[in-house]
mmCIF file of C-alpha atoms and ligand atoms in Angstrom:
data_model
loop_
_atom_site.group_PDB
_atom_site.id
_atom_site.type_symbol
_atom_site.label_atom_id
_atom_site.label_comp_id
_atom_site.label_asym_id
_atom_site.label_seq_id
_atom_site.Cartn_x
_atom_site.Cartn_y
_atom_site.Cartn_z
ATOM 1 C CA UNK I 1 177.845 133.489 145.000
ATOM 2 C CA UNK I 2 174.908 135.384 143.559
ATOM 3 C CA UNK I 3 171.921 133.120 142.911
ATOM 4 C CA UNK I 4 170.210 133.882 139.616
ATOM 5 C CA UNK I 5 167.057 133.185 137.623
ATOM 6 C CA UNK I 6 167.239 133.684 133.859
ATOM 7 C CA UNK I 7 164.048 134.789 132.105
ATOM 8 C CA UNK I 8 163.931 134.501 128.286
ATOM 9 C CA UNK I 9 165.594 131.481 126.689
ATOM 10 C CA UNK I 10 165.029 132.386 123.027
ATOM 11 C CA UNK I 11 167.693 132.810 120.362
ATOM 12 C CA UNK I 12 169.913 135.270 122.213
ATOM 13 C CA UNK I 13 168.800 134.213 125.685
ATOM 14 C CA UNK I 14 169.923 130.636 125.046
ATOM 15 C CA UNK I 15 173.311 131.963 123.992
ATOM 16 C CA UNK I 16 173.540 133.616 127.428
ATOM 17 C CA UNK I 17 172.551 130.300 129.069
ATOM 18 C CA UNK I 18 175.120 128.296 127.149
ATOM 19 C CA UNK I 19 178.047 130.623 126.439
ATOM 20 C CA UNK I 20 177.956 133.482 128.935
ATOM 21 C CA UNK I 21 176.523 132.585 132.348
ATOM 22 C CA UNK I 22 178.657 129.442 132.910
ATOM 23 C CA UNK I 23 181.782 131.581 132.460
ATOM 24 C CA UNK I 24 180.987 133.900 135.362
ATOM 25 C CA UNK I 25 182.063 132.023 138.492
ATOM 26 C CA UNK I 26 180.313 134.391 140.914
ATOM 27 C CA UNK I 27 176.863 133.519 139.536
ATOM 28 C CA UNK I 28 175.011 130.327 140.400
ATOM 29 C CA UNK I 29 171.938 129.486 138.348
ATOM 30 C CA UNK I 30 168.932 128.384 140.379
ATOM 31 C CA UNK I 31 166.163 128.663 137.772
ATOM 32 C CA UNK I 32 165.423 129.086 134.068
ATOM 33 C CA UNK I 33 162.164 130.646 132.857
ATOM 34 C CA UNK I 34 160.494 130.868 129.456
ATOM 35 C CA UNK I 35 156.818 131.053 128.567
ATOM 36 C CA UNK I 36 157.463 128.766 125.616
ATOM 37 C CA UNK I 37 157.793 125.066 126.593
ATOM 38 C CA UNK I 38 160.007 124.462 123.537
ATOM 39 C CA UNK I 39 162.604 126.883 124.886
ATOM 40 C CA UNK I 40 162.504 125.059 128.230
ATOM 41 C CA UNK I 41 162.856 121.703 126.474
ATOM 42 C CA UNK I 42 165.989 122.965 124.707
ATOM 43 C CA UNK I 43 167.861 123.904 127.911
ATOM 44 C CA UNK I 44 166.939 120.517 129.339
ATOM 45 C CA UNK I 45 167.956 118.535 126.243
ATOM 46 C CA UNK I 46 171.064 120.479 125.234
ATOM 47 C CA UNK I 47 172.437 121.552 128.602
ATOM 48 C CA UNK I 48 171.051 118.892 130.917
ATOM 49 C CA UNK I 49 169.240 121.417 133.140
ATOM 50 C CA UNK I 50 167.012 119.428 135.553
ATOM 51 C CA UNK I 51 163.257 119.863 135.336
ATOM 52 C CA UNK I 52 162.993 121.211 138.903
ATOM 53 C CA UNK I 53 164.992 124.294 137.824
ATOM 54 C CA UNK I 54 162.686 125.108 134.861
ATOM 55 C CA UNK I 55 159.533 127.244 134.986
ATOM 56 C CA UNK I 56 157.007 128.762 132.604
ATOM 57 C CA UNK I 57 156.757 132.035 134.563
ATOM 58 C CA UNK I 58 158.896 134.133 136.883
ATOM 59 C CA UNK I 59 156.162 134.075 139.501
ATOM 60 C CA UNK I 60 156.278 130.264 139.597
ATOM 61 C CA UNK I 61 160.087 130.277 139.853
ATOM 62 C CA UNK I 62 159.990 132.853 142.667
ATOM 63 C CA UNK I 63 157.674 130.601 144.669
ATOM 64 C CA UNK I 64 160.053 127.659 144.329
ATOM 65 C CA UNK I 65 163.618 129.008 144.614
ATOM 66 C CA UNK I 66 165.604 131.600 146.568
ATOM 67 C CA UNK I 67 167.458 134.043 144.312
ATOM 68 C CA UNK I 68 169.205 137.443 144.339
ATOM 69 C CA UNK I 69 169.170 138.311 140.659
ATOM 70 C CA UNK I 70 166.965 138.099 137.564
ATOM 71 C CA UNK I 71 168.778 137.993 134.218
ATOM 72 C CA UNK I 72 166.188 139.286 131.722
ATOM 73 C CA UNK I 73 167.127 138.234 128.186
ATOM 74 C CA UNK I 74 163.884 138.851 126.307
ATOM 75 C CA UNK I 75 162.777 140.930 123.332
ATOM 76 C CA UNK I 76 162.516 144.633 124.158
ATOM 77 C CA UNK I 77 158.706 144.726 124.405
ATOM 78 C CA UNK I 78 158.830 142.116 127.203
ATOM 79 C CA UNK I 79 161.468 144.004 129.237
ATOM 80 C CA UNK I 80 159.055 146.353 130.995
ATOM 81 C CA UNK I 81 156.527 143.789 132.329
ATOM 82 C CA UNK I 82 159.173 141.240 133.312
ATOM 83 C CA UNK I 83 161.586 143.718 134.946
ATOM 84 C CA UNK I 84 158.680 145.345 136.786
ATOM 85 C CA UNK I 85 157.542 141.999 138.127
ATOM 86 C CA UNK I 86 161.103 141.028 139.096
ATOM 87 C CA UNK I 87 161.584 144.280 141.055
ATOM 88 C CA UNK I 88 158.189 143.882 142.720
ATOM 89 C CA UNK I 89 159.322 140.424 143.815
ATOM 90 C CA UNK I 90 162.416 142.122 145.304
ATOM 91 C CA UNK I 91 165.012 140.750 142.896
ATOM 92 C CA UNK I 92 167.977 142.694 141.590
ATOM 93 C CA UNK I 93 167.860 142.800 137.785
ATOM 94 C CA UNK I 94 170.166 142.828 134.784
ATOM 95 C CA UNK I 95 168.271 143.385 131.528
ATOM 96 C CA UNK I 96 169.386 143.141 127.895
ATOM 97 C CA UNK I 97 169.532 146.299 125.824
ATOM 98 C CA UNK I 98 167.496 148.242 124.781
ATOM 99 C CA UNK I 99 166.357 148.861 128.371
ATOM 100 C CA UNK I 100 162.645 149.501 127.548
ATOM 101 C CA UNK I 101 160.367 150.527 124.699
ATOM 102 C CA UNK I 102 159.764 154.054 126.071
ATOM 103 C CA UNK I 103 161.507 156.511 128.392
ATOM 104 C CA UNK I 104 158.390 156.606 130.579
ATOM 105 C CA UNK I 105 158.611 152.838 131.151
ATOM 106 C CA UNK I 106 162.345 153.043 131.818
ATOM 107 C CA UNK I 107 161.868 155.886 134.316
ATOM 108 C CA UNK I 108 159.170 153.926 136.108
ATOM 109 C CA UNK I 109 161.499 150.920 136.440
ATOM 110 C CA UNK I 110 164.331 153.133 137.730
ATOM 111 C CA UNK I 111 162.002 154.621 140.355
ATOM 112 C CA UNK I 112 160.748 151.169 141.328
ATOM 113 C CA UNK I 113 164.313 149.838 141.752
ATOM 114 C CA UNK I 114 165.097 152.823 143.979
ATOM 115 C CA UNK I 115 161.963 152.360 146.055
ATOM 116 C CA UNK I 116 162.738 148.657 146.501
ATOM 117 C CA UNK I 117 166.438 149.355 147.105
ATOM 118 C CA UNK I 118 167.438 146.963 144.314
ATOM 119 C CA UNK I 119 170.189 147.105 141.688
ATOM 120 C CA UNK I 120 168.925 147.579 138.136
ATOM 121 C CA UNK I 121 171.562 147.263 135.413
ATOM 122 C CA UNK I 122 171.246 147.361 131.630
ATOM 123 C CA UNK I 123 173.589 144.919 129.913
ATOM 124 C CA UNK I 124 175.487 147.360 127.708
ATOM 125 C CA UNK I 125 178.092 144.743 126.925
ATOM 126 C CA UNK I 126 180.079 146.901 124.455
ATOM 127 C CA UNK I 127 181.350 148.883 127.481
ATOM 128 C CA UNK I 128 183.334 145.864 128.682
ATOM 129 C CA UNK I 129 185.962 145.893 125.941
ATOM 130 C CA UNK I 130 189.580 147.070 125.949
ATOM 131 C CA UNK I 131 189.400 149.756 123.228
ATOM 132 C CA UNK I 132 186.466 151.870 124.466
ATOM 133 C CA UNK I 133 187.816 151.670 128.020
ATOM 134 C CA UNK I 134 191.252 152.898 126.822
ATOM 135 C CA UNK I 135 189.623 155.624 124.690
ATOM 136 C CA UNK I 136 187.529 156.806 127.666
ATOM 137 C CA UNK I 137 190.679 156.999 129.794
ATOM 138 C CA UNK I 138 192.608 158.956 127.135
ATOM 139 C CA UNK I 139 189.754 161.422 126.672
ATOM 140 C CA UNK I 140 189.398 161.763 130.455
ATOM 141 C CA UNK I 141 193.125 162.532 130.733
ATOM 142 C CA UNK I 142 192.886 164.988 127.776
ATOM 143 C CA UNK I 143 195.774 163.173 126.062
ATOM 144 C CA UNK I 144 195.494 165.297 122.912
ATOM 145 C CA UNK I 145 193.576 168.219 124.381
ATOM 146 C CA UNK I 146 189.979 169.198 123.660
ATOM 147 C CA UNK I 147 187.951 167.294 121.059
ATOM 148 C CA UNK I 148 187.332 168.873 117.642
ATOM 149 C CA UNK I 149 185.099 166.215 116.129
ATOM 150 C CA UNK I 150 184.058 162.596 116.701
ATOM 151 C CA UNK I 151 183.272 160.539 113.573
ATOM 152 C CA UNK I 152 181.743 157.065 113.811
ATOM 153 C CA UNK I 153 180.954 154.593 111.036
ATOM 154 C CA UNK I 154 179.037 151.325 111.369
ATOM 155 C CA UNK I 155 178.692 149.186 108.231
ATOM 156 C CA UNK I 156 177.204 145.731 107.782
ATOM 157 C CA UNK I 157 175.357 143.941 104.993
ATOM 158 C CA UNK I 158 172.543 142.233 106.927
ATOM 159 C CA UNK I 159 171.122 140.107 104.044
ATOM 160 C CA UNK I 160 174.381 138.168 103.691
ATOM 161 C CA UNK I 161 175.235 137.985 107.400
ATOM 162 C CA UNK I 162 172.540 135.866 109.071
ATOM 163 C CA UNK I 163 170.366 138.795 110.203
ATOM 164 C CA UNK I 164 166.962 137.844 111.770
ATOM 165 C CA UNK I 165 164.906 140.925 112.660
ATOM 166 C CA UNK I 166 163.616 142.112 109.221
ATOM 167 C CA UNK I 167 160.333 143.581 110.502
ATOM 168 C CA UNK I 168 161.633 145.248 113.652
ATOM 169 C CA UNK I 169 160.776 148.967 113.726
ATOM 170 C CA UNK I 170 163.967 151.078 113.721
ATOM 171 C CA UNK I 171 166.373 148.166 113.228
ATOM 172 C CA UNK I 172 169.313 150.569 113.148
ATOM 173 C CA UNK I 173 168.533 153.226 115.764
ATOM 174 C CA UNK I 174 166.696 151.150 118.371
ATOM 175 C CA UNK I 175 168.474 147.843 118.121
ATOM 176 C CA UNK I 176 172.025 148.568 116.909
ATOM 177 C CA UNK I 177 172.843 152.244 117.417
ATOM 178 C CA UNK I 178 171.889 151.956 121.102
ATOM 179 C CA UNK I 179 175.314 150.323 121.541
ATOM 180 C CA UNK I 180 177.090 153.163 119.739
ATOM 181 C CA UNK I 181 175.040 155.835 121.543
ATOM 182 C CA UNK I 182 175.824 154.278 124.898
ATOM 183 C CA UNK I 183 179.532 154.108 124.024
ATOM 184 C CA UNK I 184 179.505 157.793 123.011
ATOM 185 C CA UNK I 185 178.309 158.676 126.499
ATOM 186 C CA UNK I 186 180.862 156.410 128.149
ATOM 187 C CA UNK I 187 183.864 157.488 126.065
ATOM 188 C CA UNK I 188 183.044 161.201 126.197
ATOM 189 C CA UNK I 189 181.838 161.034 129.824
ATOM 190 C CA UNK I 190 179.067 163.390 128.798
ATOM 191 C CA UNK I 191 175.364 163.417 128.027
ATOM 192 C CA UNK I 192 173.722 164.404 124.742
ATOM 193 C CA UNK I 193 171.960 167.740 124.369
ATOM 194 C CA UNK I 194 170.294 167.575 120.939
ATOM 195 C CA UNK I 195 170.280 165.529 117.749
ATOM 196 C CA UNK I 196 169.466 165.782 114.087
ATOM 197 C CA UNK I 197 168.924 162.513 112.214
ATOM 198 C CA UNK I 198 167.756 161.134 108.868
ATOM 199 C CA UNK I 199 167.032 157.466 108.157
ATOM 200 C CA UNK I 200 165.908 155.601 105.044
ATOM 201 C CA UNK I 201 165.380 152.190 103.471
ATOM 202 C CA UNK I 202 167.733 151.740 100.484
ATOM 203 C CA UNK I 203 166.383 150.387 97.184
ATOM 204 C CA UNK I 204 166.124 146.593 97.092
ATOM 205 C CA UNK I 205 166.453 146.237 100.879
ATOM 206 C CA UNK I 206 164.546 143.363 102.539
ATOM 207 C CA UNK I 207 163.966 145.495 105.667
ATOM 208 C CA UNK I 208 160.426 146.574 106.537
ATOM 209 C CA UNK I 209 161.728 149.766 108.186
ATOM 210 C CA UNK I 210 164.820 151.980 107.980
ATOM 211 C CA UNK I 211 168.184 150.175 108.297
ATOM 212 C CA UNK I 212 170.370 153.146 107.299
ATOM 213 C CA UNK I 213 170.832 156.553 108.868
ATOM 214 C CA UNK I 214 173.048 159.522 109.607
ATOM 215 C CA UNK I 215 172.941 161.667 112.728
ATOM 216 C CA UNK I 216 174.634 164.728 114.148
ATOM 217 C CA UNK I 217 174.707 164.656 117.930
ATOM 218 C CA UNK I 218 175.650 167.599 120.095
ATOM 219 C CA UNK I 219 176.814 166.821 123.634
ATOM 220 C CA UNK I 220 176.335 169.022 126.690
ATOM 221 C CA UNK I 221 180.016 170.044 126.879
ATOM 222 C CA UNK I 222 179.852 171.072 123.205
ATOM 223 C CA UNK I 223 181.386 168.060 121.446
ATOM 224 C CA UNK I 224 179.785 167.210 118.106
ATOM 225 C CA UNK I 225 179.550 163.596 116.935
ATOM 226 C CA UNK I 226 178.978 162.706 113.299
ATOM 227 C CA UNK I 227 177.424 159.233 113.130
ATOM 228 C CA UNK I 228 176.745 157.089 110.072
ATOM 229 C CA UNK I 229 175.247 153.602 110.360
ATOM 230 C CA UNK I 230 173.986 151.066 107.866
ATOM 231 C CA UNK I 231 172.762 147.489 107.853
ATOM 232 C CA UNK I 232 172.676 147.686 104.037
ATOM 233 C CA UNK I 233 176.277 148.635 103.297
ATOM 234 C CA UNK I 234 178.347 147.025 100.580
ATOM 235 C CA UNK I 235 181.509 148.626 101.922
ATOM 236 C CA UNK I 236 184.007 146.789 104.131
ATOM 237 C CA UNK I 237 182.147 145.594 107.262
ATOM 238 C CA UNK I 238 183.189 147.416 110.408
ATOM 239 C CA UNK I 239 183.543 145.677 113.774
ATOM 240 C CA UNK I 240 180.309 145.771 115.804
ATOM 241 C CA UNK I 241 181.295 148.831 117.835
ATOM 242 C CA UNK I 242 181.960 150.727 114.581
ATOM 243 C CA UNK I 243 185.086 152.657 113.612
ATOM 244 C CA UNK I 244 185.758 155.745 115.680
ATOM 245 C CA UNK I 245 187.962 158.729 114.890
ATOM 246 C CA UNK I 246 188.286 161.209 117.725
ATOM 247 C CA UNK I 247 189.998 164.284 116.367
ATOM 248 C CA UNK I 248 191.470 166.441 119.145
ATOM 249 C CA UNK I 249 193.334 169.720 119.040
ATOM 250 C CA UNK I 250 196.789 168.060 119.290
ATOM 251 C CA UNK I 251 196.210 164.674 117.643
ATOM 252 C CA UNK I 252 193.827 161.875 116.903
ATOM 253 C CA UNK I 253 192.582 158.712 118.620
ATOM 254 C CA UNK I 254 191.284 155.993 116.300
ATOM 255 C CA UNK I 255 189.739 152.796 117.625
ATOM 256 C CA UNK I 256 187.442 149.917 116.923
ATOM 257 C CA UNK I 257 186.039 147.060 118.983
ATOM 258 C CA UNK I 258 184.188 143.736 118.854
ATOM 259 C CA UNK I 259 185.662 142.651 115.548
ATOM 260 C CA UNK I 260 183.484 139.587 115.051
ATOM 261 C CA UNK I 261 182.713 138.816 111.425
ATOM 262 C CA UNK I 262 181.567 135.624 109.736
ATOM 263 C CA UNK I 263 182.597 133.377 112.632
ATOM 264 C CA UNK I 264 185.988 135.049 113.199
ATOM 265 C CA UNK I 265 186.845 137.389 116.062
ATOM 266 C CA UNK I 266 189.746 139.836 115.958
ATOM 267 C CA UNK I 267 191.167 141.895 118.804
ATOM 268 C CA UNK I 268 190.119 145.437 119.669
ATOM 269 C CA UNK I 269 192.433 148.042 118.145
ATOM 270 C CA UNK I 270 193.343 151.567 119.160
ATOM 271 C CA UNK I 271 195.903 153.883 117.627
ATOM 272 C CA UNK I 272 196.950 157.415 118.361
ATOM 273 C CA UNK I 273 198.492 159.924 115.974
ATOM 274 C CA UNK I 274 200.077 163.208 116.866
ATOM 275 C CA UNK I 275 199.580 165.920 114.276
ATOM 276 C CA UNK I 276 201.690 165.178 111.150
ATOM 277 C CA UNK I 277 203.191 162.033 112.743
ATOM 278 C CA UNK I 278 202.789 158.327 111.960
ATOM 279 C CA UNK I 279 200.019 156.435 113.834
ATOM 280 C CA UNK I 280 201.096 154.472 116.928
ATOM 281 C CA UNK I 281 199.369 151.218 117.823
ATOM 282 C CA UNK I 282 198.512 151.184 121.533
ATOM 283 C CA UNK I 283 198.764 147.931 123.485
ATOM 284 C CA UNK I 284 195.401 147.425 125.177
ATOM 285 C CA UNK I 285 195.011 146.057 128.693
ATOM 286 C CA UNK I 286 192.871 142.894 128.670
ATOM 287 C CA UNK I 287 189.496 143.011 130.411
ATOM 288 C CA UNK I 288 189.058 140.232 133.004
ATOM 289 C CA UNK I 289 185.453 139.524 132.038
ATOM 290 C CA UNK I 290 184.777 140.968 128.591
ATOM 291 C CA UNK I 291 181.467 141.722 126.925
ATOM 292 C CA UNK I 292 178.301 140.105 128.383
ATOM 293 C CA UNK I 293 180.418 138.225 130.934
ATOM 294 C CA UNK I 294 181.546 141.685 132.028
ATOM 295 C CA UNK I 295 178.052 143.050 132.596
ATOM 296 C CA UNK I 296 177.016 139.934 134.512
ATOM 297 C CA UNK I 297 180.185 139.837 136.647
ATOM 298 C CA UNK I 298 179.753 143.572 137.338
ATOM 299 C CA UNK I 299 176.160 143.291 138.561
ATOM 300 C CA UNK I 300 177.080 140.263 140.699
ATOM 301 C CA UNK I 301 179.913 142.258 142.298
ATOM 302 C CA UNK I 302 177.668 145.245 143.027
ATOM 303 C CA UNK I 303 175.141 142.921 144.691
ATOM 304 C CA UNK I 304 177.898 141.277 146.770
ATOM 305 C CA UNK I 305 179.850 144.399 147.754
ATOM 306 C CA UNK I 306 177.284 147.190 147.557
ATOM 307 C CA UNK I 307 179.879 149.348 145.811
ATOM 308 C CA UNK I 308 179.103 150.704 142.336
ATOM 309 C CA UNK I 309 182.120 151.066 139.982
ATOM 310 C CA UNK I 310 182.764 153.853 137.463
ATOM 311 C CA UNK I 311 181.057 153.396 134.096
ATOM 312 C CA UNK I 312 178.417 151.040 135.583
ATOM 313 C CA UNK I 313 175.407 151.069 133.230
ATOM 314 C CA UNK I 314 172.654 151.325 135.820
ATOM 315 C CA UNK I 315 169.074 151.782 134.667
ATOM 316 C CA UNK I 316 169.317 155.421 135.692
ATOM 317 C CA UNK I 317 172.511 155.982 133.701
ATOM 318 C CA UNK I 318 170.954 154.242 130.725
ATOM 319 C CA UNK I 319 168.049 156.711 130.467
ATOM 320 C CA UNK I 320 170.275 159.023 128.410
ATOM 321 C CA UNK I 321 171.330 156.232 126.019
ATOM 322 C CA UNK I 322 167.674 155.370 125.529
ATOM 323 C CA UNK I 323 166.929 159.079 125.086
ATOM 324 C CA UNK I 324 169.426 159.157 122.206
ATOM 325 C CA UNK I 325 167.490 156.353 120.530
ATOM 326 C CA UNK I 326 164.148 158.086 121.030
ATOM 327 C CA UNK I 327 165.451 161.509 119.986
ATOM 328 C CA UNK I 328 167.082 160.231 116.775
ATOM 329 C CA UNK I 329 163.880 158.341 115.882
ATOM 330 C CA UNK I 330 161.808 161.488 116.503
ATOM 331 C CA UNK I 331 164.189 163.678 114.527
ATOM 332 C CA UNK I 332 164.140 161.209 111.607
ATOM 333 C CA UNK I 333 160.318 161.263 111.755
ATOM 334 C CA UNK I 334 160.485 165.086 111.559
ATOM 335 C CA UNK I 335 162.789 164.952 108.512
ATOM 336 C CA UNK I 336 166.007 165.728 110.358
ATOM 337 C CA UNK I 337 164.753 168.588 112.529
ATOM 338 C CA UNK I 338 166.854 169.171 115.676
ATOM 339 C CA UNK I 339 165.344 167.409 118.704
ATOM 340 C CA UNK I 340 166.366 168.388 122.213
ATOM 341 C CA UNK I 341 167.102 165.456 124.515
ATOM 342 C CA UNK I 342 165.039 167.264 127.160
ATOM 343 C CA UNK I 343 161.960 166.894 124.928
ATOM 344 C CA UNK I 344 162.137 163.090 124.910
ATOM 345 C CA UNK I 345 163.244 162.872 128.544
ATOM 346 C CA UNK I 346 160.123 164.761 129.597
ATOM 347 C CA UNK I 347 157.659 162.798 127.440
ATOM 348 C CA UNK I 348 155.156 160.704 129.355
HETATM 349 N N1 LIG K 401 173.805 142.706 123.275
HETATM 350 C C1 LIG K 401 173.812 142.207 122.054
HETATM 351 O O1 LIG K 401 174.821 142.284 121.380
HETATM 352 C C2 LIG K 401 172.539 141.546 121.504
HETATM 353 C C3 LIG K 401 172.564 140.788 120.333
HETATM 354 C C4 LIG K 401 171.375 140.161 119.907
HETATM 355 C C5 LIG K 401 170.178 140.322 120.648
HETATM 356 N N2 LIG K 401 170.215 141.092 121.781
HETATM 357 C C6 LIG K 401 168.987 141.321 122.572
HETATM 358 O O2 LIG K 401 168.542 140.121 123.153
HETATM 359 C C7 LIG K 401 167.146 140.215 123.436
HETATM 360 C C8 LIG K 401 166.456 138.885 123.171
HETATM 361 O O3 LIG K 401 166.436 138.596 121.775
HETATM 362 P P1 LIG K 401 166.119 137.117 121.219
HETATM 363 O O4 LIG K 401 166.599 137.104 119.812
HETATM 364 O O5 LIG K 401 166.641 136.090 122.155
HETATM 365 O O6 LIG K 401 164.513 137.058 121.250
HETATM 366 P P2 LIG K 401 163.600 135.774 121.016
HETATM 367 O O7 LIG K 401 162.294 136.246 120.501
HETATM 368 O O8 LIG K 401 164.346 134.712 120.241
HETATM 369 O O9 LIG K 401 163.411 135.178 122.492
HETATM 370 C C9 LIG K 401 162.625 135.762 123.481
HETATM 371 C C10 LIG K 401 162.135 134.627 124.437
HETATM 372 O O10 LIG K 401 161.458 135.232 125.554
HETATM 373 C C11 LIG K 401 160.327 134.420 125.858
HETATM 374 N N3 LIG K 401 159.351 135.278 126.579
HETATM 375 C C12 LIG K 401 158.674 136.358 126.135
HETATM 376 N N4 LIG K 401 157.930 136.902 127.112
HETATM 377 C C13 LIG K 401 158.140 136.168 128.238
HETATM 378 C C14 LIG K 401 157.672 136.250 129.576
HETATM 379 N N5 LIG K 401 156.837 137.224 129.963
HETATM 380 N N6 LIG K 401 158.104 135.327 130.469
HETATM 381 C C15 LIG K 401 158.953 134.357 130.079
HETATM 382 N N7 LIG K 401 159.425 134.221 128.818
HETATM 383 C C16 LIG K 401 159.027 135.123 127.905
HETATM 384 C C17 LIG K 401 159.825 133.897 124.530
HETATM 385 O O11 LIG K 401 159.041 132.725 124.687
HETATM 386 C C18 LIG K 401 161.150 133.648 123.798
HETATM 387 O O12 LIG K 401 161.612 132.320 123.996
HETATM 388 C C19 LIG K 401 166.655 141.428 122.662
HETATM 389 O O13 LIG K 401 166.414 142.494 123.595
HETATM 390 C C20 LIG K 401 167.815 141.807 121.753
HETATM 391 O O14 LIG K 401 167.923 143.211 121.563
HETATM 392 C C21 LIG K 401 171.359 141.686 122.223
#
């Protein structure tokens, strides 16, 4: 059993406490931390967590309990100070996406984890789903030969769907597209080279910043991805992972994942189509621990066994997903000018 301390019991953090962590049998909770006493009171009242497991700071918890892992489920701006402190206290860490506010902070945390010989994982939960895993395997096996074009669409109408983060800067690129960017890297098994991106705030939108954007992303092996995302779409809502069409020289792979909408969840779907043939639905292998349960079970297993599996979203791996966020934001700021990933990776 991996003993864990959770830090950050807010809206999403409490969902981890209640719905995710109890479903991972290899993790035992030894402490819960939040700087806000109301958040602490909620875990005590709603989940019956005893007072001696609750703390207002990580430092206090570390003095009182023995633990192997910190589960950091805070807003992005709090990731850097809390993860840094957790690593300095010699804990392994799993942190919610986006990893950090800047590449420089993320690099510093990666270096610190290495120096302390600790595991640092970013919870890129969309990786732990049947469709992207199957797509990554098909692309790896070159099922339909080389890729011609990858097209991805993400559509949601935030105002009618219980959205909460109206004033967040870059609500699309930093908060949502990070999932799609990370999946691009996993499915293509490649890293991005350069991007061109435009974003905007549609008329009548309640967002303070840009919820809609389009990007062209060139990968190192030459694949081009055409990405369109919107929180202000009146079209049919896509599943959270978006709708993907991977056009290859001998056929097409179409898939979508995390089909949760208005309280209903549908299964992942993937279909293949040989040129001029009818599409074939592919039966997807279930994932033992899907989604956030998957990231948590994965980090617990790495801590227990010391062996790191394929497609593990370590902090180091995640630098390129974060770089896609930063590069698209920079390109959008420069009116769609091409931005090399190397430029944002080297920024201090
Ligand atoms: N993976 C997904 O699909 C998904 C979905 C939604 C949100 N998220 C992510 O979840 C994260 C948390 O979002 P949220 O809505 O729960 O935020 P929130 O603002 O509701 O909660 C953050 C909590 O952290 C606490 N906190 C802040 N600094 C602290 C510190 N130094 N020590 C202890 N406690 C501290 C606050 O008191 C608050 O209770 C974000 O990074 C967001 O991107 C991920």
